Coordinates of C-alpha atoms and ligand atoms in Angstrom, one line a residue:
M256 CA -34.5 25.6 50.9
R257 CA -37.0 22.8 51.9
Y258 CA -37.4 20.8 55.1
Y259 CA -38.8 17.4 56.0
L260 CA -39.9 16.4 59.5
K261 CA -39.3 12.9 60.9
I262 CA -41.4 12.6 64.0
F263 CA -41.1 9.8 66.6
G264 CA -42.9 9.1 69.8
C265 CA -45.8 10.7 71.6
Q266 CA -48.4 13.3 70.7
M267 CA -46.3 16.0 72.4
N268 CA -43.6 15.5 69.7
Y269 CA -46.2 15.8 66.9
S270 CA -47.5 18.9 68.6
D271 CA -43.9 20.3 68.8
A272 CA -43.4 19.5 65.1
E273 CA -46.4 21.8 64.3
R274 CA -44.7 24.6 66.0
I275 CA -41.4 23.9 64.2
S276 CA -43.3 24.0 60.9
A277 CA -44.9 27.3 61.7
F278 CA -41.5 28.8 62.7
L279 CA -39.9 27.6 59.4
D280 CA -42.8 29.0 57.4
E281 CA -42.0 32.4 58.7
Y282 CA -38.6 32.0 57.2
K283 CA -40.2 31.0 53.9
I284 CA -38.7 27.6 54.1
K285 CA -41.1 25.2 52.5
Q286 CA -42.1 21.7 53.7
A287 CA -41.0 18.9 51.3
A288 CA -43.1 15.9 50.6
S289 CA -40.2 13.5 51.2
V290 CA -36.6 13.3 52.4
D291 CA -35.5 13.2 48.7
E292 CA -36.9 16.7 48.1
A293 CA -35.6 18.2 51.3
D294 CA -32.4 20.1 52.0
L295 CA -32.9 20.0 55.8
V296 CA -34.2 16.9 57.6
I297 CA -35.4 17.6 61.2
F298 CA -35.6 14.6 63.5
V299 CA -38.1 15.1 66.4
T300 CA -36.8 12.2 68.6
C301 CA -38.2 10.0 71.3
G302 CA -36.0 8.5 74.1
V303 CA -38.6 6.5 75.9
R304 CA -37.5 3.1 74.5
Q305 CA -34.2 1.8 73.0
S306 CA -36.1 0.7 69.9
A307 CA -37.3 4.3 69.1
E308 CA -33.7 5.5 69.6
D309 CA -32.3 2.8 67.3
R310 CA -34.6 3.8 64.5
V311 CA -33.3 7.3 64.7
Y312 CA -29.7 6.1 64.4
G313 CA -30.6 3.8 61.5
Q314 CA -32.4 6.6 59.6
I315 CA -29.7 9.2 60.2
N316 CA -26.9 6.8 59.1
N317 CA -28.9 6.1 56.0
I318 CA -29.5 9.7 55.1
S319 CA -25.9 10.7 55.7
K320 CA -24.7 7.7 53.6
H321 CA -27.0 8.3 50.6
Y322 CA -27.6 12.0 50.8
P323 CA -24.4 13.5 52.3
K324 CA -25.3 17.0 51.2
K325 CA -28.6 17.1 53.3
K326 CA -28.3 18.9 56.6
I327 CA -29.8 17.1 59.7
I328 CA -31.1 18.8 62.8
L329 CA -32.0 16.6 65.8
T330 CA -34.4 17.8 68.5
G331 CA -36.7 16.2 71.0
C332 CA -35.8 13.8 73.8
L333 CA -32.4 12.6 72.5
A334 CA -31.0 16.1 71.7
H335 CA -29.4 16.8 75.1
R336 CA -27.7 13.4 75.5
K337 CA -23.9 13.6 75.2
D338 CA -23.7 9.9 74.2
V339 CA -26.1 10.5 71.3
Q340 CA -24.2 13.6 70.3
R341 CA -20.9 11.6 70.3
R342 CA -22.5 8.8 68.3
L343 CA -23.9 11.0 65.6
K344 CA -21.0 13.5 65.5
G345 CA -20.3 14.7 61.9
K346 CA -23.7 13.5 60.7
V347 CA -25.9 16.0 62.5
E348 CA -25.6 19.7 61.9
L349 CA -27.3 20.8 65.1
F350 CA -28.5 19.1 68.3
C351 CA -31.1 21.3 69.8
E352 CA -33.5 20.9 72.7
I353 CA -37.0 21.8 71.7
K354 CA -37.3 24.8 74.1
N355 CA -34.2 26.3 72.4
F356 CA -35.4 25.6 68.9
P357 CA -36.4 29.1 67.8
K358 CA -33.1 30.7 69.1
E359 CA -30.8 28.0 67.8
I360 CA -32.3 27.4 64.4
K361 CA -32.5 31.2 63.8
K362 CA -28.8 31.5 64.5
I363 CA -28.0 28.7 61.9
L364 CA -30.3 30.1 59.3
N365 CA -28.9 33.6 59.7
T366 CA -25.2 32.9 59.9
K367 CA -24.8 29.8 57.8
Y368 CA -27.5 30.2 55.1
Q369 CA -28.0 34.0 55.2
I370 CA -31.8 33.3 55.5
L371 CA -33.2 36.2 57.5
N372 CA -36.5 37.1 59.0
T373 CA -36.9 40.7 60.1
K374 CA -39.7 39.8 62.5
D375 CA -37.4 39.3 65.5
K376 CA -40.3 38.7 67.8
L377 CA -40.4 35.2 66.3
C378 CA -37.4 34.3 68.4
K379 CA -39.4 33.5 71.5
D380 CA -40.5 30.8 73.8
Y381 CA -41.4 28.0 71.4
L382 CA -44.8 27.4 73.1
Q383 CA -45.8 30.9 72.1
I384 CA -45.4 30.1 68.4
T385 CA -48.9 29.7 66.8
P386 CA -48.7 26.1 65.4
K387 CA -49.3 25.1 61.9
N388 CA -52.1 22.5 62.7
S389 CA -51.7 19.4 60.6
N390 CA -55.4 18.3 61.1
P391 CA -58.3 20.6 60.2
Y392 CA -60.7 19.5 63.0
T393 CA -58.6 17.9 65.8
A394 CA -55.9 20.0 67.6
H395 CA -53.3 19.1 70.2
I396 CA -52.4 21.9 72.6
P397 CA -49.4 21.5 75.0
I398 CA -50.5 23.2 78.2
M399 CA -47.4 22.3 80.1
T400 CA -44.1 20.7 79.5
G401 CA -41.4 18.9 81.5
C402 CA -41.9 16.9 84.7
N403 CA -40.8 17.1 88.3
N404 CA -41.7 13.5 89.2
F405 CA -38.5 11.6 88.3
C406 CA -40.2 8.2 87.9
S407 CA -37.1 5.9 88.0
Y408 CA -37.5 4.6 84.5
C409 CA -38.4 7.8 82.7
V410 CA -36.2 10.2 80.6
V411 CA -38.7 13.1 80.5
P412 CA -37.4 15.1 83.4
Y413 CA -33.9 15.0 81.9
A414 CA -35.0 15.5 78.3
R415 CA -37.6 18.3 78.9
G416 CA -36.5 19.7 82.2
R417 CA -38.7 20.7 85.1
E418 CA -42.4 21.4 84.8
Y419 CA -43.5 24.6 83.1
S420 CA -47.2 25.5 82.8
R421 CA -48.2 27.9 80.0
P422 CA -50.2 31.0 81.1
A423 CA -53.9 30.2 81.1
E424 CA -54.6 33.2 78.8
D425 CA -52.3 31.8 76.1
I426 CA -54.1 28.5 76.2
L427 CA -57.6 30.0 76.2
R428 CA -56.6 32.3 73.3
E429 CA -55.3 29.3 71.3
I430 CA -58.5 27.3 71.9
K431 CA -60.8 30.2 71.1
S432 CA -59.0 30.7 67.8
L433 CA -59.4 27.0 67.0
V434 CA -63.0 26.9 67.9
K435 CA -63.6 29.9 65.6
K436 CA -62.0 27.9 62.8
R437 CA -64.6 25.2 63.7
Y438 CA -62.2 22.7 65.3
K439 CA -64.2 19.8 66.9
E440 CA -61.8 18.2 69.2
I441 CA -59.1 19.7 71.4
F442 CA -56.5 17.6 73.2
L443 CA -54.7 19.3 76.1
L444 CA -51.3 17.8 76.4
G445 CA -48.8 17.5 79.2
Q446 CA -46.5 14.9 80.6
N447 CA -48.3 15.3 83.9
V448 CA -51.3 17.4 82.8
N449 CA -53.2 17.3 86.1
S450 CA -50.3 19.1 88.0
Y451 CA -50.9 22.1 85.7
R452 CA -50.6 25.3 87.7
S453 CA -50.5 28.8 86.4
V454 CA -51.0 32.0 88.4
K455 CA -53.9 31.1 90.8
I456 CA -55.3 28.6 88.3
N457 CA -55.0 24.8 88.8
F458 CA -56.0 22.2 86.2
P459 CA -59.7 21.9 87.2
K460 CA -60.1 25.7 87.1
L461 CA -58.5 25.8 83.7
L462 CA -61.0 23.2 82.5
H463 CA -63.9 25.3 83.9
K464 CA -62.7 28.3 81.9
I465 CA -62.4 26.2 78.7
E466 CA -65.9 24.8 79.3
K467 CA -67.2 28.3 79.2
I468 CA -65.9 28.9 75.6
L469 CA -68.9 29.0 73.3
G470 CA -68.9 26.3 70.6
N471 CA -69.5 22.7 70.0
F472 CA -66.2 20.8 70.7
W473 CA -64.9 17.9 72.6
L474 CA -62.1 18.3 75.1
V475 CA -59.7 15.5 76.0
F476 CA -56.6 15.6 78.2
L477 CA -53.5 13.4 78.4
T478 CA -51.8 12.2 80.7
S479 CA -52.7 12.3 84.3
H480 CA -50.6 11.1 87.3
P481 CA -52.6 9.2 89.9
K482 CA -51.0 11.2 92.8
D483 CA -52.4 14.4 91.3
M484 CA -55.9 13.2 90.5
S485 CA -58.0 15.3 92.8
D486 CA -61.7 15.1 93.7
E487 CA -62.1 18.5 92.2
L488 CA -60.8 17.2 88.9
I489 CA -63.0 14.0 89.0
E490 CA -66.0 16.2 89.6
A491 CA -65.1 18.5 86.7
I492 CA -64.8 15.5 84.3
A493 CA -68.1 14.1 85.4
Q494 CA -70.1 17.3 85.3
S495 CA -68.7 18.8 82.1
K496 CA -70.5 18.6 78.8
K497 CA -67.3 19.2 76.8
I498 CA -64.7 17.1 78.7
C499 CA -64.9 13.6 77.1
E500 CA -65.4 10.6 79.3
Y501 CA -61.9 9.3 78.6
V502 CA -59.4 9.1 81.6
S503 CA -55.8 8.2 80.9
L504 CA -54.4 7.2 84.2
P505 CA -51.1 5.2 84.0
A506 CA -50.9 2.6 86.8
Q507 CA -47.5 1.3 85.5
S508 CA -47.7 -1.7 87.9
G509 CA -50.2 -3.5 90.1
D510 CA -47.6 -4.1 92.8
N511 CA -46.7 -1.7 95.7
E512 CA -43.0 -2.7 95.9
I513 CA -42.5 -2.2 92.2
L514 CA -44.4 1.1 92.4
R515 CA -42.0 2.2 95.1
K516 CA -39.0 1.2 93.0
M517 CA -40.5 3.1 90.2
N518 CA -40.8 6.2 92.4
R519 CA -44.5 6.6 91.6
H520 CA -45.6 8.0 95.0
Y521 CA -48.9 6.1 95.2
T522 CA -50.1 2.7 96.3
I523 CA -52.3 0.3 94.4
A524 CA -55.0 0.9 97.1
H525 CA -54.9 4.6 96.2
Y526 CA -55.2 3.8 92.4
R527 CA -58.2 1.5 93.0
K528 CA -59.9 4.2 95.1
L529 CA -59.4 6.7 92.3
I530 CA -61.0 4.4 89.7
K531 CA -63.9 3.7 92.0
K532 CA -64.4 7.4 92.6
I533 CA -64.3 8.1 88.8
K534 CA -66.9 5.4 88.1
L535 CA -69.1 6.4 91.0
S536 CA -69.1 10.0 90.1
F537 CA -70.6 9.1 86.7
E538 CA -73.1 6.8 88.2
E539 CA -74.3 9.4 90.7
L540 CA -74.6 11.8 87.8
R541 CA -76.9 9.5 86.0
A542 CA -78.9 8.8 89.1
N543 CA -79.3 12.5 89.9
S544 CA -80.3 13.3 86.3
D545 CA -83.7 11.6 87.0
Q546 CA -84.3 14.3 89.6
G547 CA -84.4 17.0 87.0
K548 CA -81.0 18.6 87.6
R549 CA -79.1 20.1 84.7
L550 CA -76.7 17.4 83.9
A551 CA -74.7 16.2 80.9
L552 CA -77.2 13.5 79.9
D553 CA -75.3 12.5 76.8
K554 CA -72.3 11.3 78.9
L555 CA -71.1 7.8 78.2
P556 CA -69.7 5.6 81.0
P557 CA -66.0 6.7 81.4
A558 CA -63.4 4.7 79.5
I559 CA -60.3 4.2 81.5
S560 CA -56.9 3.8 79.8
T561 CA -53.7 3.0 81.4
D562 CA -50.0 2.5 80.8
I563 CA -48.2 -0.6 82.2
I564 CA -44.5 -1.6 82.2
V565 CA -43.7 -5.3 82.3
G566 CA -40.3 -6.7 83.3
F567 CA -39.2 -3.7 85.5
P568 CA -35.8 -4.7 87.1
G569 CA -36.5 -7.3 89.8
E570 CA -40.2 -7.8 88.9
T571 CA -41.0 -11.3 90.2
K572 CA -43.7 -13.5 88.7
K573 CA -45.8 -12.9 91.8
Q574 CA -45.4 -9.1 91.4
F575 CA -46.3 -9.4 87.8
E576 CA -49.4 -11.4 88.8
N577 CA -50.5 -8.4 90.9
T578 CA -50.5 -6.3 87.8
A579 CA -52.5 -9.0 85.9
K580 CA -55.0 -9.0 88.9
L581 CA -55.3 -5.3 88.7
M582 CA -56.1 -5.4 85.0
R583 CA -58.7 -8.1 85.4
E584 CA -60.3 -6.1 88.2
I585 CA -60.4 -2.6 86.7
K586 CA -61.4 -3.9 83.3
F587 CA -59.5 -1.2 81.3
D588 CA -60.8 0.0 78.0
M589 CA -57.2 0.5 76.7
A590 CA -53.7 -0.3 78.1
Y591 CA -50.4 0.7 76.5
I592 CA -48.2 -2.2 77.6
N593 CA -44.5 -1.6 77.4
Q594 CA -41.7 -4.0 77.9
Y595 CA -39.1 -2.3 80.2
S596 CA -36.2 -0.8 78.4
P597 CA -33.3 0.7 80.5
R598 CA -32.8 4.3 79.7
P599 CA -29.5 6.2 80.2
E600 CA -29.6 8.9 82.9
T601 CA -32.5 7.4 84.8
A602 CA -32.3 5.9 88.3
A603 CA -33.4 2.5 87.1
W604 CA -30.5 2.5 84.6
K605 CA -28.3 1.4 87.5
L606 CA -30.6 -1.6 88.3
K607 CA -30.0 -4.9 86.8
D608 CA -32.3 -5.5 83.8
N609 CA -32.8 -9.1 85.0
V610 CA -36.2 -10.1 83.5
S611 CA -35.4 -11.9 80.2
K612 CA -36.7 -10.6 76.9
K613 CA -38.7 -13.9 76.5
E614 CA -40.3 -13.4 79.9
K615 CA -41.1 -9.7 79.1
V616 CA -42.8 -10.9 75.9
R617 CA -44.8 -13.5 77.8
R618 CA -46.0 -10.9 80.4
D619 CA -46.8 -8.5 77.6
K620 CA -48.9 -11.1 75.8
L621 CA -50.7 -12.2 78.9
L622 CA -51.8 -8.6 79.7
T623 CA -52.8 -8.0 76.1
E624 CA -55.1 -11.1 76.4
I625 CA -56.7 -9.7 79.5
L626 CA -57.1 -6.3 77.9
K627 CA -58.8 -7.8 74.8
K628 CA -61.4 -9.5 77.1
T629 CA -62.1 -6.5 79.3
A630 CA -62.2 -4.0 76.4
L631 CA -64.6 -6.3 74.5
E632 CA -66.8 -6.6 77.6
N633 CA -66.9 -2.8 77.9
N634 CA -67.5 -2.3 74.2
N635 CA -70.4 -4.8 74.2
K636 CA -72.3 -2.2 76.3
Y637 CA -72.4 0.1 73.3
V638 CA -74.3 -2.3 71.1
G639 CA -77.8 -1.2 70.3
N640 CA -77.1 2.4 71.4
V641 CA -76.9 5.5 69.3
I642 CA -73.8 7.5 70.1
E643 CA -72.1 10.6 68.7
V644 CA -68.9 10.1 66.8
L645 CA -66.4 12.3 65.1
V646 CA -65.7 11.2 61.5
D647 CA -62.0 10.7 60.7
K648 CA -61.7 9.3 57.2
K649 CA -63.5 7.5 54.4
L650 CA -62.4 3.9 54.0
G651 CA -63.0 1.5 51.1
S652 CA -66.4 0.1 50.1
K653 CA -68.0 -2.5 52.3
L654 CA -68.9 -4.7 49.4
S655 CA -66.8 -5.8 46.4
F656 CA -67.8 -4.4 43.0
G657 CA -69.1 -7.9 42.1
E658 CA -71.3 -8.1 45.2
L659 CA -72.7 -4.6 44.5
R660 CA -73.5 -5.5 40.9
A661 CA -75.2 -8.7 42.1
N662 CA -77.2 -6.8 44.6
S663 CA -78.4 -4.0 42.2
K664 CA -81.3 -4.6 39.8
Q665 CA -80.8 -4.3 36.0
G666 CA -80.4 -0.7 35.0
E667 CA -80.1 0.5 38.5
S668 CA -77.1 2.7 39.2
L669 CA -74.6 1.7 41.9
A670 CA -75.7 4.7 43.9
L671 CA -76.6 2.5 46.9
E672 CA -73.0 1.6 47.4
P673 CA -72.4 2.0 51.1
H674 CA -69.7 4.4 52.0
E675 CA -67.4 3.1 54.8
Y676 CA -66.0 5.5 57.3
L677 CA -63.7 5.5 60.3
A678 CA -64.7 7.6 63.2
H679 CA -64.1 7.7 67.0
T680 CA -66.3 8.2 70.1
R681 CA -65.8 10.6 72.9
T682 CA -64.3 7.7 74.8
Q683 CA -61.6 7.3 72.0
K684 CA -63.0 4.1 70.6
K685 CA -62.6 3.5 66.9
V686 CA -65.9 3.1 65.0
I687 CA -66.3 1.8 61.5
F688 CA -69.7 2.8 60.1
F689 CA -71.6 2.6 56.9
S690 CA -73.7 5.1 55.2
N691 CA -75.5 5.3 51.8
K692 CA -74.8 9.0 51.8
K693 CA -71.5 10.8 51.7
I694 CA -70.5 12.1 55.1
P695 CA -68.2 15.1 55.7
I696 CA -64.9 14.3 57.3
G697 CA -64.5 16.1 60.6
S698 CA -68.3 16.2 61.3
F699 CA -70.2 14.9 64.3
Q700 CA -72.6 12.1 63.4
K701 CA -75.1 9.9 65.3
I702 CA -74.3 6.2 64.8
K703 CA -76.2 3.2 65.9
I704 CA -73.7 0.6 67.2
T705 CA -74.4 -2.9 65.8
K706 CA -71.3 -4.8 66.8
A707 CA -68.4 -4.7 69.3
K708 CA -64.9 -5.8 68.9
A709 CA -62.0 -5.7 71.4
F710 CA -60.5 -2.6 69.9
G711 CA -63.4 -1.0 68.0
L712 CA -67.1 -0.8 67.2
V713 CA -69.1 -1.2 64.1
G714 CA -72.3 0.7 63.3
K715 CA -74.4 2.5 60.8
I716 CA -75.6 6.0 60.4
N717 CA -78.7 6.6 62.5
Ligands
SF4_263 S1 -44.8 11.4 85.6 FE1 -43.1 9.9 85.6 S2 -43.5 8.8 83.7 FE2 -44.7 10.7 83.6 S3 -43.3 12.1 82.5 FE3 -43.0 12.4 84.7 S4 -41.2 11.1 85.2 FE4 -42.0 10.4 83.2

């Protein structure tokens, strides 16, 4: 038997898929290279937007029409929804929430397919499964799952249930094992990562413990809620050598009335104050470094990323303007701008979705234009500096073969062909760089930045 994974949505789903793979490996079920070769197709679904949901329906309908013998399992954010189950009845073998995956898939494998695994201990909390990491140098570790916040537009508290934080020992063990295997970048994941709390350990304390793990690796975490962004956490980010200078802090709107309707539990004044504190703590760090204190001198200015929803029910042009104003003022490095999409079960589902599609598109475009300007402004500050990057992949050659031949002297080999690579900075900015030598993928390199673009940098090996 072979399986194929169809993954939609956020990093959490990709991370869950790594645990599904590891679980199926233990049952000697092999991963197929395509749907064609698979007997079992597992959909790890996303319910954040209608478009993501529609793609799942389209693909499942397609598979059941063309490959009626293939079995389909649906997990992720749509699995618990009764309307989804009704709609896909007869096409999906099993609807299963991710937290129940080990138990429920085991039952099916044992009873329906007589596939047994004597190691019963496998049938446990899915977060205790050691994942089959799909990348050899970057790993994503869920440190918590679920959410207690019930933002009025969001499906997560319904799809994943209440917040659950993994024991700190489990997380530390997983990181130590990855560092031993020379992993270079670790992402800590959670829907509301900064409200992590295990026995006597809050999120900043967990970060301090990770900081003490020996090894050269970057640490990134996603995603923080502004109401849980404490001074202790800001200090931990600024002081740490391992925690990257990348802060993902969704504002969602720049208008207090819309924030209230979204049930976000903070005001724009609070959000502004947080950003100011984050930027100031890095500036103070730099100022103090001249006084001979032990500080992380290699730190970059922090990159701030946000999430914004445009066209929330009732959002007036004036309220939208407040969001545009916030974006101009904060000068975000990245913003994930989403056009509001009503989601079943949520509180906002009952509100009239009264901003037209055309207006949502206009607002989205306007914010994207602001983002392009502020991101470029921030990226320009990198030009001329040498910074550390993590190499992701080799791209094509910078020059065409004709140009290379024209540039090389008679009889000279084409050994000077520059290799083109894609990498990223600690601030999660993409960097294209050139080198005459081959560079190992997954290695840290020092790059001199020569050019800035809105969504990336260009440089050469230093
Ligand atoms: S904090 Fe709000 S937006 Fe984030 S997962 Fe929880 S409910 Fe959803």
